XYZ file of C-alpha atoms in Angstrom:
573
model
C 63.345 138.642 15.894
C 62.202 141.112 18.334
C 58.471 139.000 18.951
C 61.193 135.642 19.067
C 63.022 137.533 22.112
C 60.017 138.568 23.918
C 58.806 135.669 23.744
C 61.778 133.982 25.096
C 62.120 136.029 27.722
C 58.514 135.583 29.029
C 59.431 132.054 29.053
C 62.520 132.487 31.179
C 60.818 134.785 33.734
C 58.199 131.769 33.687
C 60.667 128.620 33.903
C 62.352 130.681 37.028
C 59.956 131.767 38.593
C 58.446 128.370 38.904
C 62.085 127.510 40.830
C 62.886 130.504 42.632
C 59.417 132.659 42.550
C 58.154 131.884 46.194
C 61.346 134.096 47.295
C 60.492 137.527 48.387
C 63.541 138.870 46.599
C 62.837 137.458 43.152
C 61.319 139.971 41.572
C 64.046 142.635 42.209
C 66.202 139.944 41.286
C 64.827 139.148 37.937
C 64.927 142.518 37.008
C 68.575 142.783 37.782
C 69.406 139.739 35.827
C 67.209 140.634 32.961
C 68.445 144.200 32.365
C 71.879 142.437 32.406
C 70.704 140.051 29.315
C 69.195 142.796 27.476
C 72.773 144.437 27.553
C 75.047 141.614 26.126
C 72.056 141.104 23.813
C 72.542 144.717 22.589
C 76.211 144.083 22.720
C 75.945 141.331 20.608
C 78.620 142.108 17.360
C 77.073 142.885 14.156
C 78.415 139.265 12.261
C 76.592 137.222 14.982
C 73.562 139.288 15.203
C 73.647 138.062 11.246
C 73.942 134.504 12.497
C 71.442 134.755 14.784
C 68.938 135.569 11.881
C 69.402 133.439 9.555
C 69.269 130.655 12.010
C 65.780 132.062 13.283
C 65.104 131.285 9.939
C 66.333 127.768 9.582
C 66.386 125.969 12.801
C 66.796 122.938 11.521
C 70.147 124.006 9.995
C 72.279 121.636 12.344
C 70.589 118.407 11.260
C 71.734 118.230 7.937
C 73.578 114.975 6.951
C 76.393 117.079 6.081
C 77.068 117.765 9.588
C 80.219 116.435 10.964
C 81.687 116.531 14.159
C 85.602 116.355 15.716
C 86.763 116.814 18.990
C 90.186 117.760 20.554
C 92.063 119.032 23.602
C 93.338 122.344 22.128
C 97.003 121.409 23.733
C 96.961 118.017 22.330
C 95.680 118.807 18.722
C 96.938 122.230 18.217
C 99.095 123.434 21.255
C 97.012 126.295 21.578
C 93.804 128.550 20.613
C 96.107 130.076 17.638
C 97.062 127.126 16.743
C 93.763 125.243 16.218
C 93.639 127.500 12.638
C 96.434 125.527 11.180
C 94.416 122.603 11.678
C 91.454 124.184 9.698
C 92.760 122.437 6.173
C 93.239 119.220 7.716
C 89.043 119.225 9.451
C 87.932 120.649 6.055
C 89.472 117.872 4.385
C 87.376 115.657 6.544
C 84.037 117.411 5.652
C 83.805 118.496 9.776
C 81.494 121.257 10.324
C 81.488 121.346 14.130
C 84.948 121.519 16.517
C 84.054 120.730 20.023
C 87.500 121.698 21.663
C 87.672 120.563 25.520
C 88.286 122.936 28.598
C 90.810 125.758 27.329
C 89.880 127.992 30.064
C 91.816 129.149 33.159
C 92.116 126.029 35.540
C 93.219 125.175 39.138
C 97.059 125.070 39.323
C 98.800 121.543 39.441
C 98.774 119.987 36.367
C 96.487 117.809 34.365
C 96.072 115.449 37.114
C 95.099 117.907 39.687
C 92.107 119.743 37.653
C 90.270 116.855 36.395
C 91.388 117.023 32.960
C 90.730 120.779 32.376
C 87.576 120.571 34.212
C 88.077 122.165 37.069
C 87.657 125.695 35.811
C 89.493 128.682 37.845
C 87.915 131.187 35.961
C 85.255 130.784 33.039
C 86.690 134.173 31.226
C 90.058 133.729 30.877
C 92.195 131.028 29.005
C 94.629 128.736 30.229
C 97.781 131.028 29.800
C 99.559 127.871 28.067
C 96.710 128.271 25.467
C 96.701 131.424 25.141
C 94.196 134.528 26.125
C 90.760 135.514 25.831
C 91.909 137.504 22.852
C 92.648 134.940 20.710
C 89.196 133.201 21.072
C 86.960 135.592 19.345
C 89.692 135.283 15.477
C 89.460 131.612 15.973
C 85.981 131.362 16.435
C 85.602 133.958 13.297
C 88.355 131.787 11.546
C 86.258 128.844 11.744
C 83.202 129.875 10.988
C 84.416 131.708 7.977
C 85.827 127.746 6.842
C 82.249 126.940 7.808
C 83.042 125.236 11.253
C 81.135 125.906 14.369
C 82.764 126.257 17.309
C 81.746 123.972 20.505
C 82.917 124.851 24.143
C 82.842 123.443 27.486
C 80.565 125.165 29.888
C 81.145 122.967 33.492
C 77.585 123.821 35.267
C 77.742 121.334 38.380
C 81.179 122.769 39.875
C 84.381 125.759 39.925
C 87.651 124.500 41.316
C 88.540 125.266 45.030
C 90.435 128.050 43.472
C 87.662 130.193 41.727
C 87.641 133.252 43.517
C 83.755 132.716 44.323
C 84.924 129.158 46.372
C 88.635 131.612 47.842
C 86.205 133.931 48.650
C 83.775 131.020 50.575
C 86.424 129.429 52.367
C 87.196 132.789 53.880
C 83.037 132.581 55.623
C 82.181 135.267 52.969
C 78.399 134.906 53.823
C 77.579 136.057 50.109
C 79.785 132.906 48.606
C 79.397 130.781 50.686
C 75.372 130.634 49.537
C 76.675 130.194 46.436
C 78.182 126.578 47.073
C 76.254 123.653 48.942
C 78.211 123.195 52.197
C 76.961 121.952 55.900
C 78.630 122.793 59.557
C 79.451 118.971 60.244
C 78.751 115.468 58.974
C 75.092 114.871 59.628
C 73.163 115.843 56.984
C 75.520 114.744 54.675
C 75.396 111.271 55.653
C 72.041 111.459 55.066
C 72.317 112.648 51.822
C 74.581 110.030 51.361
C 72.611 107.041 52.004
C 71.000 107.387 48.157
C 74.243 109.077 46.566
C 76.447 107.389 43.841
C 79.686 107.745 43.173
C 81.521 108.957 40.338
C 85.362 108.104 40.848
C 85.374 105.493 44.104
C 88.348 104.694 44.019
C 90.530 108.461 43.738
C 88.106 110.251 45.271
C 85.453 108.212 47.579
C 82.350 110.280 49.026
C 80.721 113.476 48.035
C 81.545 115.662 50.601
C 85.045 117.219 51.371
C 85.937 118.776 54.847
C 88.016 122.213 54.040
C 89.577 123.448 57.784
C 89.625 127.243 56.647
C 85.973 127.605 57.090
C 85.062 124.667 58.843
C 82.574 123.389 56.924
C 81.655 120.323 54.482
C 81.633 120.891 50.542
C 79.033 118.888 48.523
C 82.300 117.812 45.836
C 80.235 115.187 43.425
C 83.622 114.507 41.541
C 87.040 115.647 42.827
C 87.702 117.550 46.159
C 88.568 120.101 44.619
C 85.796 120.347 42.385
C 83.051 122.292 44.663
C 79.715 121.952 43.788
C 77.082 124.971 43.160
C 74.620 126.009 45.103
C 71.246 126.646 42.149
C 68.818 126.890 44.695
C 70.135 130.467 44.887
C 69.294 132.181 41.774
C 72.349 134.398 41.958
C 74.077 131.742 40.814
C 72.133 130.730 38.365
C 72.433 134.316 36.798
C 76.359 134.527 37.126
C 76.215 131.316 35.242
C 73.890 132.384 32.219
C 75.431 136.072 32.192
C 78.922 134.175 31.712
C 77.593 131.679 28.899
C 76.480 134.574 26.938
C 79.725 136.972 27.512
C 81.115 133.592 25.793
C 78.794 133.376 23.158
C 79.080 136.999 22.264
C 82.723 136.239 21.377
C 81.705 133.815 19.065
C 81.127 130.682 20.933
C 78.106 129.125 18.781
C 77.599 125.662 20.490
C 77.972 124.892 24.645
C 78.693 120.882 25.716
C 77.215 121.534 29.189
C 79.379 119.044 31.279
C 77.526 117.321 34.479
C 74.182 118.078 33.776
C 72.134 115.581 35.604
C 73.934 117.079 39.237
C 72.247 120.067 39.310
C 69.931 120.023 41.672
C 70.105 118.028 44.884
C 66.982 116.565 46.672
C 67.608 114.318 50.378
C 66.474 110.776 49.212
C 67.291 111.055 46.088
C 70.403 110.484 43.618
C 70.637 113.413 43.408
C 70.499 113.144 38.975
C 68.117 114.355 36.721
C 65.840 115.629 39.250
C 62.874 118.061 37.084
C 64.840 121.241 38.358
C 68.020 119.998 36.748
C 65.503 119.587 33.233
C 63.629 123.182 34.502
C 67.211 124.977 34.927
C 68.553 123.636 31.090
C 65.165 124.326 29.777
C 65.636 128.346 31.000
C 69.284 128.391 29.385
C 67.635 127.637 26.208
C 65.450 130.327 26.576
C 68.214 132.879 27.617
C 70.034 131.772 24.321
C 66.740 132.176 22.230
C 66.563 135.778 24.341
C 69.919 136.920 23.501
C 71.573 134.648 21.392
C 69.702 132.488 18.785
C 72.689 131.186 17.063
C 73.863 129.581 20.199
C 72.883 125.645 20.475
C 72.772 123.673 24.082
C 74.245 120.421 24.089
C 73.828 118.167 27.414
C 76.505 115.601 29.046
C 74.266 113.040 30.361
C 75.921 109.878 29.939
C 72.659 107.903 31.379
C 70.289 104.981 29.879
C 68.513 106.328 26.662
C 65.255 106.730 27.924
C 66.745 109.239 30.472
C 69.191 110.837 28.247
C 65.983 111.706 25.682
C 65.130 113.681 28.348
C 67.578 116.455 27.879
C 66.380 117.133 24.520
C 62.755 118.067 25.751
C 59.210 117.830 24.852
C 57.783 119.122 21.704
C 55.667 121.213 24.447
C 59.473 122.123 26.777
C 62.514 123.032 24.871
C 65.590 121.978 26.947
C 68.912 121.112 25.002
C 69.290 121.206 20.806
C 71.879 117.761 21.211
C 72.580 115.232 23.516
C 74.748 112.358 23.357
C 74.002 108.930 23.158
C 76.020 107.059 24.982
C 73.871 103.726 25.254
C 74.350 103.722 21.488
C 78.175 103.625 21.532
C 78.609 101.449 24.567
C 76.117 99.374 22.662
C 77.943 99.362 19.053
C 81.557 98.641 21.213
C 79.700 96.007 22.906
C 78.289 94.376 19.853
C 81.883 94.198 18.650
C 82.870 91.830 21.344
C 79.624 89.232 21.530
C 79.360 89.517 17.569
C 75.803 90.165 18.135
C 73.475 92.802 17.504
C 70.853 92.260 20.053
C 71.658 95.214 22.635
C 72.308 97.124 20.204
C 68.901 96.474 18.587
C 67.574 97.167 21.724
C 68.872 101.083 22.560
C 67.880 101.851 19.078
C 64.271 100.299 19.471
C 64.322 101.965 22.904
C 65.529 105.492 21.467
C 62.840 107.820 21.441
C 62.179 109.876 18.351
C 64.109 113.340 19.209
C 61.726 116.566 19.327
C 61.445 118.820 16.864
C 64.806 121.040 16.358
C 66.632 118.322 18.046
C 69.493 116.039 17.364
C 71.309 113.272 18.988
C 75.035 113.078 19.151
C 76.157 109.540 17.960
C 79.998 108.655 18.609
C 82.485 105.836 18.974
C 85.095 107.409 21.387
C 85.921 110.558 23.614
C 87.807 112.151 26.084
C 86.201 110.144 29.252
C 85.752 106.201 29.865
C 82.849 103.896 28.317
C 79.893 104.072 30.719
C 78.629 100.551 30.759
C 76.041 101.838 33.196
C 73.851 103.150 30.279
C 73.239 99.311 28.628
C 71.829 98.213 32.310
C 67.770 98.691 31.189
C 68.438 96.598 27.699
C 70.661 93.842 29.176
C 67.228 93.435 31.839
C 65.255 93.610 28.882
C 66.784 90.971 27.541
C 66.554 88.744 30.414
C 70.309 88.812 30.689
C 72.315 88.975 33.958
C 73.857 92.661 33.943
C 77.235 91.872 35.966
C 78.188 89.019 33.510
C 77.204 89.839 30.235
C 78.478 93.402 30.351
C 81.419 92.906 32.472
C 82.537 90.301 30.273
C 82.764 93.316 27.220
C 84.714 95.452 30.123
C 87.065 92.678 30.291
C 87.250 91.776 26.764
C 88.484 95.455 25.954
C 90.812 95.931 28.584
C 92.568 92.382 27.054
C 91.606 90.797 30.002
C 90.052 87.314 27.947
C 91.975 84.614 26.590
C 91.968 85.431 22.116
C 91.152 89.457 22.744
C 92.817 91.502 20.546
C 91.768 94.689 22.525
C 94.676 96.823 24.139
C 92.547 99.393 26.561
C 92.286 99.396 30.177
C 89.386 99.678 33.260
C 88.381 102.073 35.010
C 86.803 102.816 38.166
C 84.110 100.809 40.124
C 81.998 101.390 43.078
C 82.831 97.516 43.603
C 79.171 96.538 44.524
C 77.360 94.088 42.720
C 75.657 96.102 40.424
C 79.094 97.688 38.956
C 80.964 96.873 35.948
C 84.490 98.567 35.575
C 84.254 101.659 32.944
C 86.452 100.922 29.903
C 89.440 103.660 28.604
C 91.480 103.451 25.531
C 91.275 105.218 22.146
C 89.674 103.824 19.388
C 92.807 102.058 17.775
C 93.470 100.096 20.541
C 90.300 99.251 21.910
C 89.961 97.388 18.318
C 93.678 96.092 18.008
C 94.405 98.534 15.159
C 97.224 99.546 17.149
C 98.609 96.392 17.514
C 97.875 95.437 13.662
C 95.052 92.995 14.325
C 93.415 91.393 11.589
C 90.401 93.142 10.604
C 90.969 96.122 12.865
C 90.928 98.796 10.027
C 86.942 97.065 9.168
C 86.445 97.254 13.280
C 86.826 100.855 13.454
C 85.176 101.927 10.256
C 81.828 99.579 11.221
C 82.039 101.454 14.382
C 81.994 105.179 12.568
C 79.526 103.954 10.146
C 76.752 103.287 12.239
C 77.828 106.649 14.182
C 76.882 108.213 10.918
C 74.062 106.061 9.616
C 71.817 106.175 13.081
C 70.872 109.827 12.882
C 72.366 112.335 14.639
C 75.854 114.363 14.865
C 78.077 111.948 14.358
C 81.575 113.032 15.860
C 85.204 111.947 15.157
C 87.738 111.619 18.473
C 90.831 113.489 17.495
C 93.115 110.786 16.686
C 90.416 108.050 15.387
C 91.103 108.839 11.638
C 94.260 108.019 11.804
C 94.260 105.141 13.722
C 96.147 106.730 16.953
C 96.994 104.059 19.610
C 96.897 104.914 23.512
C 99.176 106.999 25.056
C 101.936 105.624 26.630
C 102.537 107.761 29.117
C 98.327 107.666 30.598
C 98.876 104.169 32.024
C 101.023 105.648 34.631
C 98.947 108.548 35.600
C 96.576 108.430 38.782
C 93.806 109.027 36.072
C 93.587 106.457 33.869
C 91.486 108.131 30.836
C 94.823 109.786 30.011
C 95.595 106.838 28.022
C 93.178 108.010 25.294
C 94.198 111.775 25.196
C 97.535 111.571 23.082
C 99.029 114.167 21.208
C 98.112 114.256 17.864
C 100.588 112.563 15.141
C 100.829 113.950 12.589
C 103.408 110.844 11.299
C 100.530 108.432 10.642
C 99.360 110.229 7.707
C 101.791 108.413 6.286
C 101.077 105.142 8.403
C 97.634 105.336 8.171
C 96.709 106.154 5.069
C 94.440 103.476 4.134
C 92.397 104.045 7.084
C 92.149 107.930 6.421
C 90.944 107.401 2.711
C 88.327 104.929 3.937
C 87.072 107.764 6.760
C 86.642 110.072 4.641
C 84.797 108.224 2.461
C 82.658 107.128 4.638
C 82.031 110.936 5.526
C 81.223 111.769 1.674
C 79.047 108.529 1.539
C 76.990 110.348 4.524
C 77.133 113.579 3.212
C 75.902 112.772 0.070
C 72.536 111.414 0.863
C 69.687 113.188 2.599
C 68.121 109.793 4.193
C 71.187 110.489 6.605
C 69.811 114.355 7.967
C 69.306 113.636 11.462
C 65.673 114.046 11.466
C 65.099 111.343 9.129
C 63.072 108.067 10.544
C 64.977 104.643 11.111
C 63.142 102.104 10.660
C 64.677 98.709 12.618
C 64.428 95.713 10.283
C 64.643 92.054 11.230
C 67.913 90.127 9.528
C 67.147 86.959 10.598
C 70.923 86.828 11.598
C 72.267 87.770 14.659
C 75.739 89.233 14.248
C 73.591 91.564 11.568
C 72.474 94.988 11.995
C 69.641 96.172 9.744
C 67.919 99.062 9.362
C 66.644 101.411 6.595
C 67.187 105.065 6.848
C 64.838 107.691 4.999
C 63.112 106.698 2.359
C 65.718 104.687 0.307
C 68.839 104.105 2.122
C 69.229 100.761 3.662
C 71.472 100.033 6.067
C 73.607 96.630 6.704
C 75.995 96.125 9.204
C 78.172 92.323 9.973
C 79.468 92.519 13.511
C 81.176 89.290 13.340
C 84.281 87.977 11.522
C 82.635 85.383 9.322
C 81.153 86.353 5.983
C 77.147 86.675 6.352
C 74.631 85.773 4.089
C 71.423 87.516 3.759
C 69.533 85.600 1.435
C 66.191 87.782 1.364
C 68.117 90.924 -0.023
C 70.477 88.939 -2.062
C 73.379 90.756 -0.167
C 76.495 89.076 1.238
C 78.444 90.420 3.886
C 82.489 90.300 4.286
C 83.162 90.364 8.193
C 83.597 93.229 10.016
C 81.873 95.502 7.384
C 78.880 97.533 6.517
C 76.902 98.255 3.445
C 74.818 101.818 2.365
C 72.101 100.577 -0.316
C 69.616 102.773 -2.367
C 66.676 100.518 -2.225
C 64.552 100.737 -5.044
């Protein structure tokens, strides 16, 4: 272990230095910032230090194919940190091994509409006081991980709220915070920047700069206004970032979703996403984990095409993130659904690169935030198809917007040029008309959740999805729209839902039960000769069927017929 950490931390001096080594104050720096790791390292409790070891050991241990994923708002699901225990019976029932809960810590004041969903963070160490404190995170996190459940935080890396006391502190001209945020004395050089720059909600919050009167200045504010961007080309922040990730992980934090990755860095010209540094500063977070934390995995949020997203899991010769997600795959699989035809969805997965050693993707059918059509764009050109039409068609489809859809969910926001497609929200339920008792809804969602879990990967459930929870009523009225898939979890539709439940979970077992479905297994696309069918063998014996359409298909090669809407798991002989 002690060769592992030197190691490491010869690699983080290297990956830093390579960003921030030309200053003439880095080395002092470094050696501030790496006698501060060496202390939470030696502060590290006893039961993790245990962890740490015997994943040293067996790195590998997240991949197994009885890895299962759920994810909740801690409010919504639990109605606090305590409360998430209770709930341990109910995810153990479901064979989950890994809780991602969204933002529980201490956000900007105003309500769920003013801090971006729990995503503007106040103040990474304490807890949202609803939620309860920073006491009650360590005996959950022990809790789970004695039921064999991994806990999975938020760790926001782009941007603090307006009310952090580094940004108070900044819009008071505090010379020392203001460096720590990316901000400019008038317009100019932000219209410059702007000339290349997306944006991410165009229609609630237009721009990427916000003008704040106190100091005078222009924020760089990539999301919400009150959302202020960091500064990373000063490594102090960089180090008040890593110190804080591993005061987190020291309390038993074993797995970080690290929201807005691809906005790290900013380069004139650019878009300002997944610029090398962004890849270079992710890349030195895993090292500072395998430093001072082994135990601890990296997960990126880069909801981008799949060739970029591969990105953030590294080269076999650069370690960057353990997971990522793949979001081409589900906006694929939803899309798929509505043509009754596999072809995109051939295409990510023939486009997916093979993930690095001691990597994993993250395969899902819903979350928290809206369907980013965005990440089909390469396949659709591939296919010689025309973007706008073929995609937005699927966008409109969902949001019931075509004549015979049975799809209850509603769009989201759009830049409005012609390259954009409106984003998609709604849970799961209604998205497939399972809320709205549909015929063949139930076989919509589980097709959906089966190829999460076939592909390879961590597949993860949305909290609600295995019980068929509909939209929530009250999101359609609120300025952001993606409320309308974070309900409160109801408990009543065990009894409603019970059908769908028993076929979840065994779907789960089905994975769990066969070792052609660990994530580092190959996939091996296969040709169906049909095109509403998705075929593809797994491992060495698992085979793989999948009938996106709602007529009965024949597949006369494999002597295998297939009832509409539903998949098939075959040992192959």
């Amino acid at each position: 272990m002690q060769t592992i950490s030197a190691s490491a931390k010869e690699n983080c001096y290297q990956l830093l230095s390579s960003l921030y080594g030309r200053r003439a104050d880095f080395e002092s720096w470094w050696l501030e910032f790496a006698t501060a790791v060496d202390q939470l390292a030696q502060a590290r409790p006893p039961a993790l230090r245990q962890l740490d070891a015997e994943r040293t050991r067996s790195p590998d241990w997240f991949l197994s194919e009885r890895m299962l994923g759920y994810c909740a708002y801690t409010e919504r699901f639990a109605g606090s940190l305590a409360g998430v225990a209770k709930r341990i019976p109910h995810l153990k029932s479901l064979g989950v091994t890994y809780l991602h809960l969204l933002p529980f810590y201490l956000t900007r004041e105003g309500g769920e509409d003013a801090n971006d969903g729990g995503f503007a963070i106040a103040d990474f160490e304490q807890i949202a006081p609803h939620l309860g404190s920073m006491q009650d995170l360590a005996p959950l996190c022990q809790q789970l991980r004695d039921a064999g459940i991994s806990l999975c935080a938020d760790f926001v890396l782009n941007h603090v709220a307006d009310t952090h006391p580094w940004a108070l502190a900044a819009k008071q001209g505090d010379k020392k915070y203001l460096d720590y945020f990316r901000s400019f004395p008038d317009r100019s050089v932000p219209e410059q920047y702007e000339q290349s720059l997306g944006e991410v909600f165009p229609e609630t919050a237009p721009g990427n700069f916000t003008y704040h009167p106190e100091s005078g200045r222009w924020f760089w504010t990539t999301f919400y206004p009150y959302q202020w961007d960091l500064n990373y080309e000063n490594p102090q922040v960089f180090s008040e970032i890593a110190l804080t990730l591993l005061r987190l992980a020291n309390r038993g934090v074993e797995i970080f979703r690290l929201d807005s990755a691809p906005f790290l860095w900013k380069r004139l010209g650019s878009n300002c996403m997944n610029l090398p540094e962004a890849h270079t500063l992710l890349s030195a977070l895993r090292a500072l984990c395998a430093w001072a934390a082994p135990a601890v995995l990296l997960k990126s949020e880069a909801i981008v095409p799949a060739a970029q997203a591969a990105a953030y899991l590294g080269t076999e010769g650069r370690e960057e993130c353990q997971i990522a997600y793949h979001g081409a795959l589900m906006a694929s699989a939803w899309a798929s659904l509505v043509e009754q035809n596999v072809a995109l969805v051939q295409a990510v997965i023939a486009a997916t690169a093979k993930a690095p050693r001691h990597t994993s993707w993250l395969t899902y059918v819903r979350c928290h935030d809206d369907i980013v059509w965005s990440t089909l764009k390469p396949q659709v050109q591939d296919l010689g198809g025309d973007y706008l039409s073929r995609v937005g068609h699927v966008s409109r489809f969902l949001a019931g917007q075509v004549e015979g859809s049975y799809a209850h969910g509603l769009s989201f926001q759009t830049a409005g040029n012609s390259e954009a497609v409106h984003g998609t929200n709604g849970m799961c339920a209604a998205l497939t008309g399972y809320s709205a008792a549909a015929r063949y809804a139930q076989e919509r969602i589980l097709i959906l959740y089966a190829l999460a879990c076939a592909h390879g990967g961590v597949p993860v459930i949305y909290m609600g999805d295995e019980l068929g929870q509909g939209n929530d009523a009250d999101g359609w009225h609120r300025q952001d729209s993606r409320w309308v898939h974070r309900p409160y979890w109801d408990e009543s539709l065990f009894e409603a839902s019970p059908s769908l439940l028993q076929e979840m979970k065994a779907l789960f077992q089905k994975r769990a039960a066969h070792p052609d479905f660990a994530a580092g297994q190959p996939l091996q696309l296969l040709d169906s000769a049909c095109p509403a069918v998705l075929l593809f063998k797994r491992g060495q014996n698992t085979l793989c069927a999948f009938n996106f359409s709602d007529a009965e298909q024949e597949l006369k090669s494999l002597d295998l017929r297939l009832a509409p809407w539903t998949y098939r798991f075959i040992a192959m002989k």
